Amino acid sequence: MQRRSILSCMGLALLAPVAIAAAPGAPDWEIGPVIRGKNYSVGMPLRPRPTPTGWTFDFPAPDAATGHVHYVTFRPGSLAGKSRITVRYRIDARPGTRFVPQESPDLPAALSLYLQRRGDTWSAKGRYEHYRWFSPAATVRALAPGEYEMRVRLDDPDWISVMGRTSGSNPDAMRAALADADRLGLTFGALGGPRGHGVFATTPARFTLLAFDIR
């Protein structure tokens, strides 16, 4: 009987998915972006709060004057050889809560995956146009209460540069960004509009990261 239990446990262990790399804990994530000393996530702490499975933060509420969250990222090191990222998260809010892009309030608020190459000047000029990348439009998720999963392939040709060009149109630039990655994480912005220009909630609401796996 005991031998059967041990074998059963071994079988379950073999079936369990194993992440090649996982994101670090809450102290290594940054709520920003911080550009030349200025934090664009107005009214937010620099770090999310740790939880047993990841981290959490409260959306600024009830209006843009209270603040807005833009980027939540960490330093992943090189992503060369990695193939996909899976993100699981939960949003808690009361019924009727709206999530509002502070620069595009008429559009739905959305969550996107984000990658930034080391050495970016934030100018988006010349080669720096290909230093910031946002996940394909099909993977962007509208912000609403509930639990969600986002799966993004790093070789998808529809990653979008900061100027709107796809990674398929310049695969060498995307490969260079992956190999020399400086920041990776989530951006909060508008569905069909600017991906990382900030979101607030109309009533108290909370975002909780449940898992962030890089494989």
JSON list of C-alpha atoms in Angstrom, two decimals:
[
{"chain": "A", "resi": 1, "resn": "MET", "atom": "CA", "xyz": [0.00, 0.00, 0.00]},
{"chain": "A", "resi": 2, "resn": "GLN", "atom": "CA", "xyz": [2.76, 2.39, 0.92]},
{"chain": "A", "resi": 3, "resn": "ARG", "atom": "CA", "xyz": [4.69, 1.51, -2.28]},
{"chain": "A", "resi": 4, "resn": "ARG", "atom": "CA", "xyz": [1.59, 2.25, -4.39]},
{"chain": "A", "resi": 5, "resn": "SER", "atom": "CA", "xyz": [1.19, 5.68, -2.75]},
{"chain": "A", "resi": 6, "resn": "ILE", "atom": "CA", "xyz": [4.82, 6.54, -3.43]},
{"chain": "A", "resi": 7, "resn": "LEU", "atom": "CA", "xyz": [4.49, 5.51, -7.08]},
{"chain": "A", "resi": 8, "resn": "SER", "atom": "CA", "xyz": [1.27, 7.52, -7.42]},
{"chain": "A", "resi": 9, "resn": "CYS", "atom": "CA", "xyz": [3.00, 10.62, -6.06]},
{"chain": "A", "resi": 10, "resn": "MET", "atom": "CA", "xyz": [5.91, 10.09, -8.45]},
{"chain": "A", "resi": 11, "resn": "GLY", "atom": "CA", "xyz": [3.47, 9.83, -11.36]},
{"chain": "A", "resi": 12, "resn": "LEU", "atom": "CA", "xyz": [1.78, 13.10, -10.38]},
{"chain": "A", "resi": 13, "resn": "ALA", "atom": "CA", "xyz": [5.15, 14.80, -10.08]},
{"chain": "A", "resi": 14, "resn": "LEU", "atom": "CA", "xyz": [6.12, 13.68, -13.58]},
{"chain": "A", "resi": 15, "resn": "LEU", "atom": "CA", "xyz": [2.85, 15.04, -14.98]},
{"chain": "A", "resi": 16, "resn": "ALA", "atom": "CA", "xyz": [3.15, 18.44, -13.29]},
{"chain": "A", "resi": 17, "resn": "PRO", "atom": "CA", "xyz": [4.33, 21.28, -15.57]},
{"chain": "A", "resi": 18, "resn": "VAL", "atom": "CA", "xyz": [7.75, 22.66, -14.73]},
{"chain": "A", "resi": 19, "resn": "ALA", "atom": "CA", "xyz": [8.56, 26.29, -15.47]},
{"chain": "A", "resi": 20, "resn": "ILE", "atom": "CA", "xyz": [11.98, 26.89, -16.99]},
{"chain": "A", "resi": 21, "resn": "ALA", "atom": "CA", "xyz": [12.07, 30.34, -15.43]},
{"chain": "A", "resi": 22, "resn": "ALA", "atom": "CA", "xyz": [9.72, 32.25, -13.16]},
{"chain": "A", "resi": 23, "resn": "ALA", "atom": "CA", "xyz": [9.46, 35.93, -12.36]},
{"chain": "A", "resi": 24, "resn": "PRO", "atom": "CA", "xyz": [11.04, 37.15, -9.11]},
{"chain": "A", "resi": 25, "resn": "GLY", "atom": "CA", "xyz": [9.20, 38.22, -5.97]},
{"chain": "A", "resi": 26, "resn": "ALA", "atom": "CA", "xyz": [7.42, 41.49, -5.35]},
{"chain": "A", "resi": 27, "resn": "PRO", "atom": "CA", "xyz": [10.52, 43.48, -4.23]},
{"chain": "A", "resi": 28, "resn": "ASP", "atom": "CA", "xyz": [12.07, 43.04, -7.67]},
{"chain": "A", "resi": 29, "resn": "TRP", "atom": "CA", "xyz": [9.06, 44.42, -9.56]},
{"chain": "A", "resi": 30, "resn": "GLU", "atom": "CA", "xyz": [8.79, 48.16, -10.21]},
{"chain": "A", "resi": 31, "resn": "ILE", "atom": "CA", "xyz": [5.64, 50.20, -10.75]},
{"chain": "A", "resi": 32, "resn": "GLY", "atom": "CA", "xyz": [6.59, 52.87, -13.25]},
{"chain": "A", "resi": 33, "resn": "PRO", "atom": "CA", "xyz": [8.03, 53.57, -15.68]},
{"chain": "A", "resi": 34, "resn": "VAL", "atom": "CA", "xyz": [10.65, 55.76, -14.02]},
{"chain": "A", "resi": 35, "resn": "ILE", "atom": "CA", "xyz": [12.21, 57.96, -16.72]},
{"chain": "A", "resi": 36, "resn": "ARG", "atom": "CA", "xyz": [14.94, 60.43, -15.80]},
{"chain": "A", "resi": 37, "resn": "GLY", "atom": "CA", "xyz": [13.84, 60.33, -12.18]},
{"chain": "A", "resi": 38, "resn": "LYS", "atom": "CA", "xyz": [10.13, 60.83, -12.85]},
{"chain": "A", "resi": 39, "resn": "ASN", "atom": "CA", "xyz": [7.65, 58.03, -12.06]},
{"chain": "A", "resi": 40, "resn": "TYR", "atom": "CA", "xyz": [4.76, 58.11, -14.53]},
{"chain": "A", "resi": 41, "resn": "SER", "atom": "CA", "xyz": [2.54, 55.88, -12.36]},
{"chain": "A", "resi": 42, "resn": "VAL", "atom": "CA", "xyz": [1.19, 58.82, -10.40]},
{"chain": "A", "resi": 43, "resn": "GLY", "atom": "CA", "xyz": [-0.18, 58.04, -6.94]},
{"chain": "A", "resi": 44, "resn": "MET", "atom": "CA", "xyz": [1.29, 54.52, -6.90]},
{"chain": "A", "resi": 45, "resn": "PRO", "atom": "CA", "xyz": [3.97, 52.96, -4.66]},
{"chain": "A", "resi": 46, "resn": "LEU", "atom": "CA", "xyz": [7.24, 51.98, -6.32]},
{"chain": "A", "resi": 47, "resn": "ARG", "atom": "CA", "xyz": [6.71, 48.28, -5.49]},
{"chain": "A", "resi": 48, "resn": "PRO", "atom": "CA", "xyz": [3.63, 46.04, -5.38]},
{"chain": "A", "resi": 49, "resn": "ARG", "atom": "CA", "xyz": [2.79, 44.24, -2.13]},
{"chain": "A", "resi": 50, "resn": "PRO", "atom": "CA", "xyz": [3.91, 40.60, -1.83]},
{"chain": "A", "resi": 51, "resn": "THR", "atom": "CA", "xyz": [1.39, 37.75, -1.64]},
{"chain": "A", "resi": 52, "resn": "PRO", "atom": "CA", "xyz": [1.97, 33.98, -1.18]},
{"chain": "A", "resi": 53, "resn": "THR", "atom": "CA", "xyz": [1.78, 33.45, -4.96]},
{"chain": "A", "resi": 54, "resn": "GLY", "atom": "CA", "xyz": [3.04, 36.74, -6.39]},
{"chain": "A", "resi": 55, "resn": "TRP", "atom": "CA", "xyz": [2.07, 40.32, -5.68]},
{"chain": "A", "resi": 56, "resn": "THR", "atom": "CA", "xyz": [-0.83, 42.77, -5.59]},
{"chain": "A", "resi": 57, "resn": "PHE", "atom": "CA", "xyz": [-1.64, 46.47, -5.86]},
{"chain": "A", "resi": 58, "resn": "ASP", "atom": "CA", "xyz": [-4.72, 48.67, -5.60]},
{"chain": "A", "resi": 59, "resn": "PHE", "atom": "CA", "xyz": [-5.77, 50.72, -8.61]},
{"chain": "A", "resi": 60, "resn": "PRO", "atom": "CA", "xyz": [-5.93, 54.47, -7.96]},
{"chain": "A", "resi": 61, "resn": "ALA", "atom": "CA", "xyz": [-9.57, 55.52, -7.55]},
{"chain": "A", "resi": 62, "resn": "PRO", "atom": "CA", "xyz": [-11.95, 57.20, -8.21]},
{"chain": "A", "resi": 63, "resn": "ASP", "atom": "CA", "xyz": [-10.46, 59.45, -10.90]},
{"chain": "A", "resi": 64, "resn": "ALA", "atom": "CA", "xyz": [-7.28, 60.38, -12.77]},
{"chain": "A", "resi": 65, "resn": "ALA", "atom": "CA", "xyz": [-6.48, 63.12, -10.26]},
{"chain": "A", "resi": 66, "resn": "THR", "atom": "CA", "xyz": [-5.99, 60.38, -7.65]},
{"chain": "A", "resi": 67, "resn": "GLY", "atom": "CA", "xyz": [-3.43, 58.61, -9.85]},
{"chain": "A", "resi": 68, "resn": "HIS", "atom": "CA", "xyz": [-3.01, 55.96, -12.54]},
{"chain": "A", "resi": 69, "resn": "VAL", "atom": "CA", "xyz": [-0.94, 52.80, -12.97]},
{"chain": "A", "resi": 70, "resn": "HIS", "atom": "CA", "xyz": [1.13, 52.48, -16.18]},
{"chain": "A", "resi": 71, "resn": "TYR", "atom": "CA", "xyz": [3.84, 49.76, -16.12]},
{"chain": "A", "resi": 72, "resn": "VAL", "atom": "CA", "xyz": [4.70, 46.97, -13.67]},
{"chain": "A", "resi": 73, "resn": "THR", "atom": "CA", "xyz": [7.98, 45.35, -14.74]},
{"chain": "A", "resi": 74, "resn": "PHE", "atom": "CA", "xyz": [11.10, 43.53, -13.58]},
{"chain": "A", "resi": 75, "resn": "ARG", "atom": "CA", "xyz": [14.58, 42.78, -14.98]},
{"chain": "A", "resi": 76, "resn": "PRO", "atom": "CA", "xyz": [14.46, 39.28, -16.51]},
{"chain": "A", "resi": 77, "resn": "GLY", "atom": "CA", "xyz": [17.95, 38.97, -17.98]},
{"chain": "A", "resi": 78, "resn": "SER", "atom": "CA", "xyz": [18.35, 37.52, -21.45]},
{"chain": "A", "resi": 79, "resn": "LEU", "atom": "CA", "xyz": [15.28, 35.84, -22.94]},
{"chain": "A", "resi": 80, "resn": "ALA", "atom": "CA", "xyz": [17.23, 34.19, -25.75]},
{"chain": "A", "resi": 81, "resn": "GLY", "atom": "CA", "xyz": [16.00, 30.63, -26.18]},
{"chain": "A", "resi": 82, "resn": "LYS", "atom": "CA", "xyz": [12.71, 31.23, -24.36]},
{"chain": "A", "resi": 83, "resn": "SER", "atom": "CA", "xyz": [9.53, 30.54, -26.32]},
{"chain": "A", "resi": 84, "resn": "ARG", "atom": "CA", "xyz": [6.50, 31.73, -24.37]},
{"chain": "A", "resi": 85, "resn": "ILE", "atom": "CA", "xyz": [5.19, 33.57, -21.33]},
{"chain": "A", "resi": 86, "resn": "THR", "atom": "CA", "xyz": [2.09, 32.62, -19.34]},
{"chain": "A", "resi": 87, "resn": "VAL", "atom": "CA", "xyz": [0.51, 35.13, -16.98]},
{"chain": "A", "resi": 88, "resn": "ARG", "atom": "CA", "xyz": [-2.32, 34.39, -14.55]},
{"chain": "A", "resi": 89, "resn": "TYR", "atom": "CA", "xyz": [-3.96, 37.19, -12.61]},
{"chain": "A", "resi": 90, "resn": "ARG", "atom": "CA", "xyz": [-7.12, 38.20, -10.78]},
{"chain": "A", "resi": 91, "resn": "ILE", "atom": "CA", "xyz": [-8.97, 41.51, -10.58]},
{"chain": "A", "resi": 92, "resn": "ASP", "atom": "CA", "xyz": [-11.24, 42.17, -7.60]},
{"chain": "A", "resi": 93, "resn": "ALA", "atom": "CA", "xyz": [-13.76, 44.99, -7.75]},
{"chain": "A", "resi": 94, "resn": "ARG", "atom": "CA", "xyz": [-17.38, 45.62, -6.89]},
{"chain": "A", "resi": 95, "resn": "PRO", "atom": "CA", "xyz": [-20.08, 45.37, -9.56]},
{"chain": "A", "resi": 96, "resn": "GLY", "atom": "CA", "xyz": [-20.29, 48.49, -11.66]},
{"chain": "A", "resi": 97, "resn": "THR", "atom": "CA", "xyz": [-16.60, 49.41, -11.30]},
{"chain": "A", "resi": 98, "resn": "ARG", "atom": "CA", "xyz": [-15.12, 50.89, -14.47]},
{"chain": "A", "resi": 99, "resn": "PHE", "atom": "CA", "xyz": [-11.45, 50.79, -15.42]},
{"chain": "A", "resi": 100, "resn": "VAL", "atom": "CA", "xyz": [-10.56, 53.94, -17.32]},
{"chain": "A", "resi": 101, "resn": "PRO", "atom": "CA", "xyz": [-7.51, 54.74, -19.51]},
{"chain": "A", "resi": 102, "resn": "GLN", "atom": "CA", "xyz": [-6.57, 58.18, -18.22]},
{"chain": "A", "resi": 103, "resn": "GLU", "atom": "CA", "xyz": [-5.51, 59.50, -21.66]},
{"chain": "A", "resi": 104, "resn": "SER", "atom": "CA", "xyz": [-8.26, 57.73, -23.64]},
{"chain": "A", "resi": 105, "resn": "PRO", "atom": "CA", "xyz": [-11.28, 57.62, -21.32]},
{"chain": "A", "resi": 106, "resn": "ASP", "atom": "CA", "xyz": [-13.69, 56.70, -24.12]},
{"chain": "A", "resi": 107, "resn": "LEU", "atom": "CA", "xyz": [-11.87, 53.41, -24.81]},
{"chain": "A", "resi": 108, "resn": "PRO", "atom": "CA", "xyz": [-11.94, 50.22, -22.69]},
{"chain": "A", "resi": 109, "resn": "ALA", "atom": "CA", "xyz": [-8.99, 49.77, -20.35]},
{"chain": "A", "resi": 110, "resn": "ALA", "atom": "CA", "xyz": [-6.64, 46.89, -21.15]},
{"chain": "A", "resi": 111, "resn": "LEU", "atom": "CA", "xyz": [-3.66, 44.84, -20.00]},
{"chain": "A", "resi": 112, "resn": "SER", "atom": "CA", "xyz": [-0.72, 44.00, -22.27]},
{"chain": "A", "resi": 113, "resn": "LEU", "atom": "CA", "xyz": [2.60, 42.18, -21.98]},
{"chain": "A", "resi": 114, "resn": "TYR", "atom": "CA", "xyz": [5.66, 44.40, -22.47]},
{"chain": "A", "resi": 115, "resn": "LEU", "atom": "CA", "xyz": [9.35, 43.94, -23.34]},
{"chain": "A", "resi": 116, "resn": "GLN", "atom": "CA", "xyz": [12.11, 46.56, -23.36]},
{"chain": "A", "resi": 117, "resn": "ARG", "atom": "CA", "xyz": [15.67, 46.22, -24.62]},
{"chain": "A", "resi": 118, "resn": "ARG", "atom": "CA", "xyz": [18.60, 47.41, -22.51]},
{"chain": "A", "resi": 119, "resn": "GLY", "atom": "CA", "xyz": [19.91, 50.88, -23.38]},
{"chain": "A", "resi": 120, "resn": "ASP", "atom": "CA", "xyz": [16.60, 52.35, -24.51]},
{"chain": "A", "resi": 121, "resn": "THR", "atom": "CA", "xyz": [16.53, 56.17, -24.57]},
{"chain": "A", "resi": 122, "resn": "TRP", "atom": "CA", "xyz": [12.69, 56.35, -24.61]},
{"chain": "A", "resi": 123, "resn": "SER", "atom": "CA", "xyz": [12.98, 58.53, -27.74]},
{"chain": "A", "resi": 124, "resn": "ALA", "atom": "CA", "xyz": [11.50, 55.93, -30.17]},
{"chain": "A", "resi": 125, "resn": "LYS", "atom": "CA", "xyz": [13.77, 57.48, -32.82]},
{"chain": "A", "resi": 126, "resn": "GLY", "atom": "CA", "xyz": [16.03, 55.59, -35.21]},
{"chain": "A", "resi": 127, "resn": "ARG", "atom": "CA", "xyz": [16.98, 52.17, -33.88]},
{"chain": "A", "resi": 128, "resn": "TYR", "atom": "CA", "xyz": [15.23, 52.92, -30.57]},
{"chain": "A", "resi": 129, "resn": "GLU", "atom": "CA", "xyz": [11.90, 52.44, -32.33]},
{"chain": "A", "resi": 130, "resn": "HIS", "atom": "CA", "xyz": [12.61, 48.73, -31.88]},
{"chain": "A", "resi": 131, "resn": "TYR", "atom": "CA", "xyz": [13.67, 48.81, -28.23]},
{"chain": "A", "resi": 132, "resn": "ARG", "atom": "CA", "xyz": [10.13, 48.62, -26.78]},
{"chain": "A", "resi": 133, "resn": "TRP", "atom": "CA", "xyz": [7.66, 45.91, -27.75]},
{"chain": "A", "resi": 134, "resn": "PHE", "atom": "CA", "xyz": [4.04, 45.22, -26.81]},
{"chain": "A", "resi": 135, "resn": "SER", "atom": "CA", "xyz": [2.40, 41.80, -27.11]},
{"chain": "A", "resi": 136, "resn": "PRO", "atom": "CA", "xyz": [0.20, 40.95, -30.14]},
{"chain": "A", "resi": 137, "resn": "ALA", "atom": "CA", "xyz": [-3.24, 42.59, -30.22]},
{"chain": "A", "resi": 138, "resn": "ALA", "atom": "CA", "xyz": [-4.93, 39.19, -30.00]},
{"chain": "A", "resi": 139, "resn": "THR", "atom": "CA", "xyz": [-3.39, 38.64, -26.55]},
{"chain": "A", "resi": 140, "resn": "VAL", "atom": "CA", "xyz": [-4.42, 41.98, -25.02]},
{"chain": "A", "resi": 141, "resn": "ARG", "atom": "CA", "xyz": [-7.08, 41.64, -22.31]},
{"chain": "A", "resi": 142, "resn": "ALA", "atom": "CA", "xyz": [-9.76, 44.14, -21.31]},
{"chain": "A", "resi": 143, "resn": "LEU", "atom": "CA", "xyz": [-9.70, 44.93, -17.59]},
{"chain": "A", "resi": 144, "resn": "ALA", "atom": "CA", "xyz": [-12.69, 43.51, -15.70]},
{"chain": "A", "resi": 145, "resn": "PRO", "atom": "CA", "xyz": [-13.27, 41.65, -12.42]},
{"chain": "A", "resi": 146, "resn": "GLY", "atom": "CA", "xyz": [-12.41, 37.95, -12.56]},
{"chain": "A", "resi": 147, "resn": "GLU", "atom": "CA", "xyz": [-9.50, 35.53, -12.94]},
{"chain": "A", "resi": 148, "resn": "TYR", "atom": "CA", "xyz": [-7.65, 35.35, -16.27]},
{"chain": "A", "resi": 149, "resn": "GLU", "atom": "CA", "xyz": [-4.75, 33.74, -18.11]},
{"chain": "A", "resi": 150, "resn": "MET", "atom": "CA", "xyz": [-2.68, 35.31, -20.87]},
{"chain": "A", "resi": 151, "resn": "ARG", "atom": "CA", "xyz": [-0.38, 33.16, -23.04]},
{"chain": "A", "resi": 152, "resn": "VAL", "atom": "CA", "xyz": [2.03, 34.90, -25.40]},
{"chain": "A", "resi": 153, "resn": "ARG", "atom": "CA", "xyz": [4.56, 33.33, -27.73]},
{"chain": "A", "resi": 154, "resn": "LEU", "atom": "CA", "xyz": [7.83, 35.22, -27.99]},
{"chain": "A", "resi": 155, "resn": "ASP", "atom": "CA", "xyz": [8.19, 34.21, -31.66]},
{"chain": "A", "resi": 156, "resn": "ASP", "atom": "CA", "xyz": [4.76, 35.54, -32.61]},
{"chain": "A", "resi": 157, "resn": "PRO", "atom": "CA", "xyz": [5.32, 37.91, -35.59]},
{"chain": "A", "resi": 158, "resn": "ASP", "atom": "CA", "xyz": [2.62, 40.31, -34.36]},
{"chain": "A", "resi": 159, "resn": "TRP", "atom": "CA", "xyz": [4.44, 41.88, -31.42]},
{"chain": "A", "resi": 160, "resn": "ILE", "atom": "CA", "xyz": [4.13, 45.66, -31.88]},
{"chain": "A", "resi": 161, "resn": "SER", "atom": "CA", "xyz": [7.00, 48.14, -31.64]},
{"chain": "A", "resi": 162, "resn": "VAL", "atom": "CA", "xyz": [6.50, 51.47, -29.92]},
{"chain": "A", "resi": 163, "resn": "MET", "atom": "CA", "xyz": [5.80, 53.00, -33.35]},
{"chain": "A", "resi": 164, "resn": "GLY", "atom": "CA", "xyz": [3.34, 50.28, -34.36]},
{"chain": "A", "resi": 165, "resn": "ARG", "atom": "CA", "xyz": [5.47, 48.09, -36.62]},
{"chain": "A", "resi": 166, "resn": "THR", "atom": "CA", "xyz": [5.30, 44.31, -36.18]},
{"chain": "A", "resi": 167, "resn": "SER", "atom": "CA", "xyz": [8.16, 42.09, -35.09]},
{"chain": "A", "resi": 168, "resn": "GLY", "atom": "CA", "xyz": [7.55, 40.06, -38.26]},
{"chain": "A", "resi": 169, "resn": "SER", "atom": "CA", "xyz": [8.66, 43.06, -40.30]},
{"chain": "A", "resi": 170, "resn": "ASN", "atom": "CA", "xyz": [11.99, 43.21, -38.41]},
{"chain": "A", "resi": 171, "resn": "PRO", "atom": "CA", "xyz": [12.68, 39.84, -36.76]},
{"chain": "A", "resi": 172, "resn": "ASP", "atom": "CA", "xyz": [16.34, 40.69, -36.16]},
{"chain": "A", "resi": 173, "resn": "ALA", "atom": "CA", "xyz": [15.34, 43.65, -33.98]},
{"chain": "A", "resi": 174, "resn": "MET", "atom": "CA", "xyz": [12.99, 41.46, -31.94]},
{"chain": "A", "resi": 175, "resn": "ARG", "atom": "CA", "xyz": [15.65, 38.77, -31.48]},
{"chain": "A", "resi": 176, "resn": "ALA", "atom": "CA", "xyz": [18.09, 41.45, -30.32]},
{"chain": "A", "resi": 177, "resn": "ALA", "atom": "CA", "xyz": [15.55, 42.77, -27.81]},
{"chain": "A", "resi": 178, "resn": "LEU", "atom": "CA", "xyz": [14.96, 39.28, -26.42]},
{"chain": "A", "resi": 179, "resn": "ALA", "atom": "CA", "xyz": [18.68, 38.54, -26.13]},
{"chain": "A", "resi": 180, "resn": "ASP", "atom": "CA", "xyz": [19.38, 41.87, -24.40]},
{"chain": "A", "resi": 181, "resn": "ALA", "atom": "CA", "xyz": [16.14, 42.27, -22.44]},
{"chain": "A", "resi": 182, "resn": "ASP", "atom": "CA", "xyz": [16.17, 44.88, -19.69]},
{"chain": "A", "resi": 183, "resn": "ARG", "atom": "CA", "xyz": [12.51, 45.06, -18.61]},
{"chain": "A", "resi": 184, "resn": "LEU", "atom": "CA", "xyz": [9.62, 42.64, -18.91]},
{"chain": "A", "resi": 185, "resn": "GLY", "atom": "CA", "xyz": [6.14, 42.83, -17.44]},
{"chain": "A", "resi": 186, "resn": "LEU", "atom": "CA", "xyz": [2.69, 44.32, -17.79]},
{"chain": "A", "resi": 187, "resn": "THR", "atom": "CA", "xyz": [1.34, 47.62, -19.08]},
{"chain": "A", "resi": 188, "resn": "PHE", "atom": "CA", "xyz": [-2.02, 49.22, -18.37]},
{"chain": "A", "resi": 189, "resn": "GLY", "atom": "CA", "xyz": [-3.62, 51.35, -21.05]},
{"chain": "A", "resi": 190, "resn": "ALA", "atom": "CA", "xyz": [-6.35, 51.42, -23.67]},
{"chain": "A", "resi": 191, "resn": "LEU", "atom": "CA", "xyz": [-7.80, 48.66, -25.84]},
{"chain": "A", "resi": 192, "resn": "GLY", "atom": "CA", "xyz": [-7.17, 49.90, -29.36]},
{"chain": "A", "resi": 193, "resn": "GLY", "atom": "CA", "xyz": [-5.15, 52.84, -28.06]},
{"chain": "A", "resi": 194, "resn": "PRO", "atom": "CA", "xyz": [-1.92, 53.57, -26.15]},
{"chain": "A", "resi": 195, "resn": "ARG", "atom": "CA", "xyz": [-0.90, 50.39, -24.33]},
{"chain": "A", "resi": 196, "resn": "GLY", "atom": "CA", "xyz": [0.88, 51.85, -21.30]},
{"chain": "A", "resi": 197, "resn": "HIS", "atom": "CA", "xyz": [-0.48, 55.35, -20.69]},
{"chain": "A", "resi": 198, "resn": "GLY", "atom": "CA", "xyz": [-2.17, 54.58, -17.41]},
{"chain": "A", "resi": 199, "resn": "VAL", "atom": "CA", "xyz": [-5.44, 53.31, -15.90]},
{"chain": "A", "resi": 200, "resn": "PHE", "atom": "CA", "xyz": [-7.51, 54.21, -12.85]},
{"chain": "A", "resi": 201, "resn": "ALA", "atom": "CA", "xyz": [-10.68, 52.65, -11.40]},
{"chain": "A", "resi": 202, "resn": "THR", "atom": "CA", "xyz": [-13.92, 54.39, -10.52]},
{"chain": "A", "resi": 203, "resn": "THR", "atom": "CA", "xyz": [-14.25, 52.49, -7.21]},
{"chain": "A", "resi": 204, "resn": "PRO", "atom": "CA", "xyz": [-11.71, 50.56, -5.08]},
{"chain": "A", "resi": 205, "resn": "ALA", "atom": "CA", "xyz": [-10.25, 47.68, -7.11]},
{"chain": "A", "resi": 206, "resn": "ARG", "atom": "CA", "xyz": [-7.27, 45.35, -6.77]},
{"chain": "A", "resi": 207, "resn": "PHE", "atom": "CA", "xyz": [-4.95, 43.55, -9.21]},
{"chain": "A", "resi": 208, "resn": "THR", "atom": "CA", "xyz": [-3.25, 40.34, -8.04]},
{"chain": "A", "resi": 209, "resn": "LEU", "atom": "CA", "xyz": [-0.58, 38.47, -9.99]},
{"chain": "A", "resi": 210, "resn": "LEU", "atom": "CA", "xyz": [-1.04, 34.71, -9.51]},
{"chain": "A", "resi": 211, "resn": "ALA", "atom": "CA", "xyz": [1.70, 33.39, -11.80]},
{"chain": "A", "resi": 212, "resn": "PHE", "atom": "CA", "xyz": [4.22, 34.64, -14.35]},
{"chain": "A", "resi": 213, "resn": "ASP", "atom": "CA", "xyz": [6.06, 31.80, -16.07]},
{"chain": "A", "resi": 214, "resn": "ILE", "atom": "CA", "xyz": [8.71, 32.05, -18.77]},
{"chain": "A", "resi": 215, "resn": "ARG", "atom": "CA", "xyz": [9.37, 28.81, -20.66]}
]
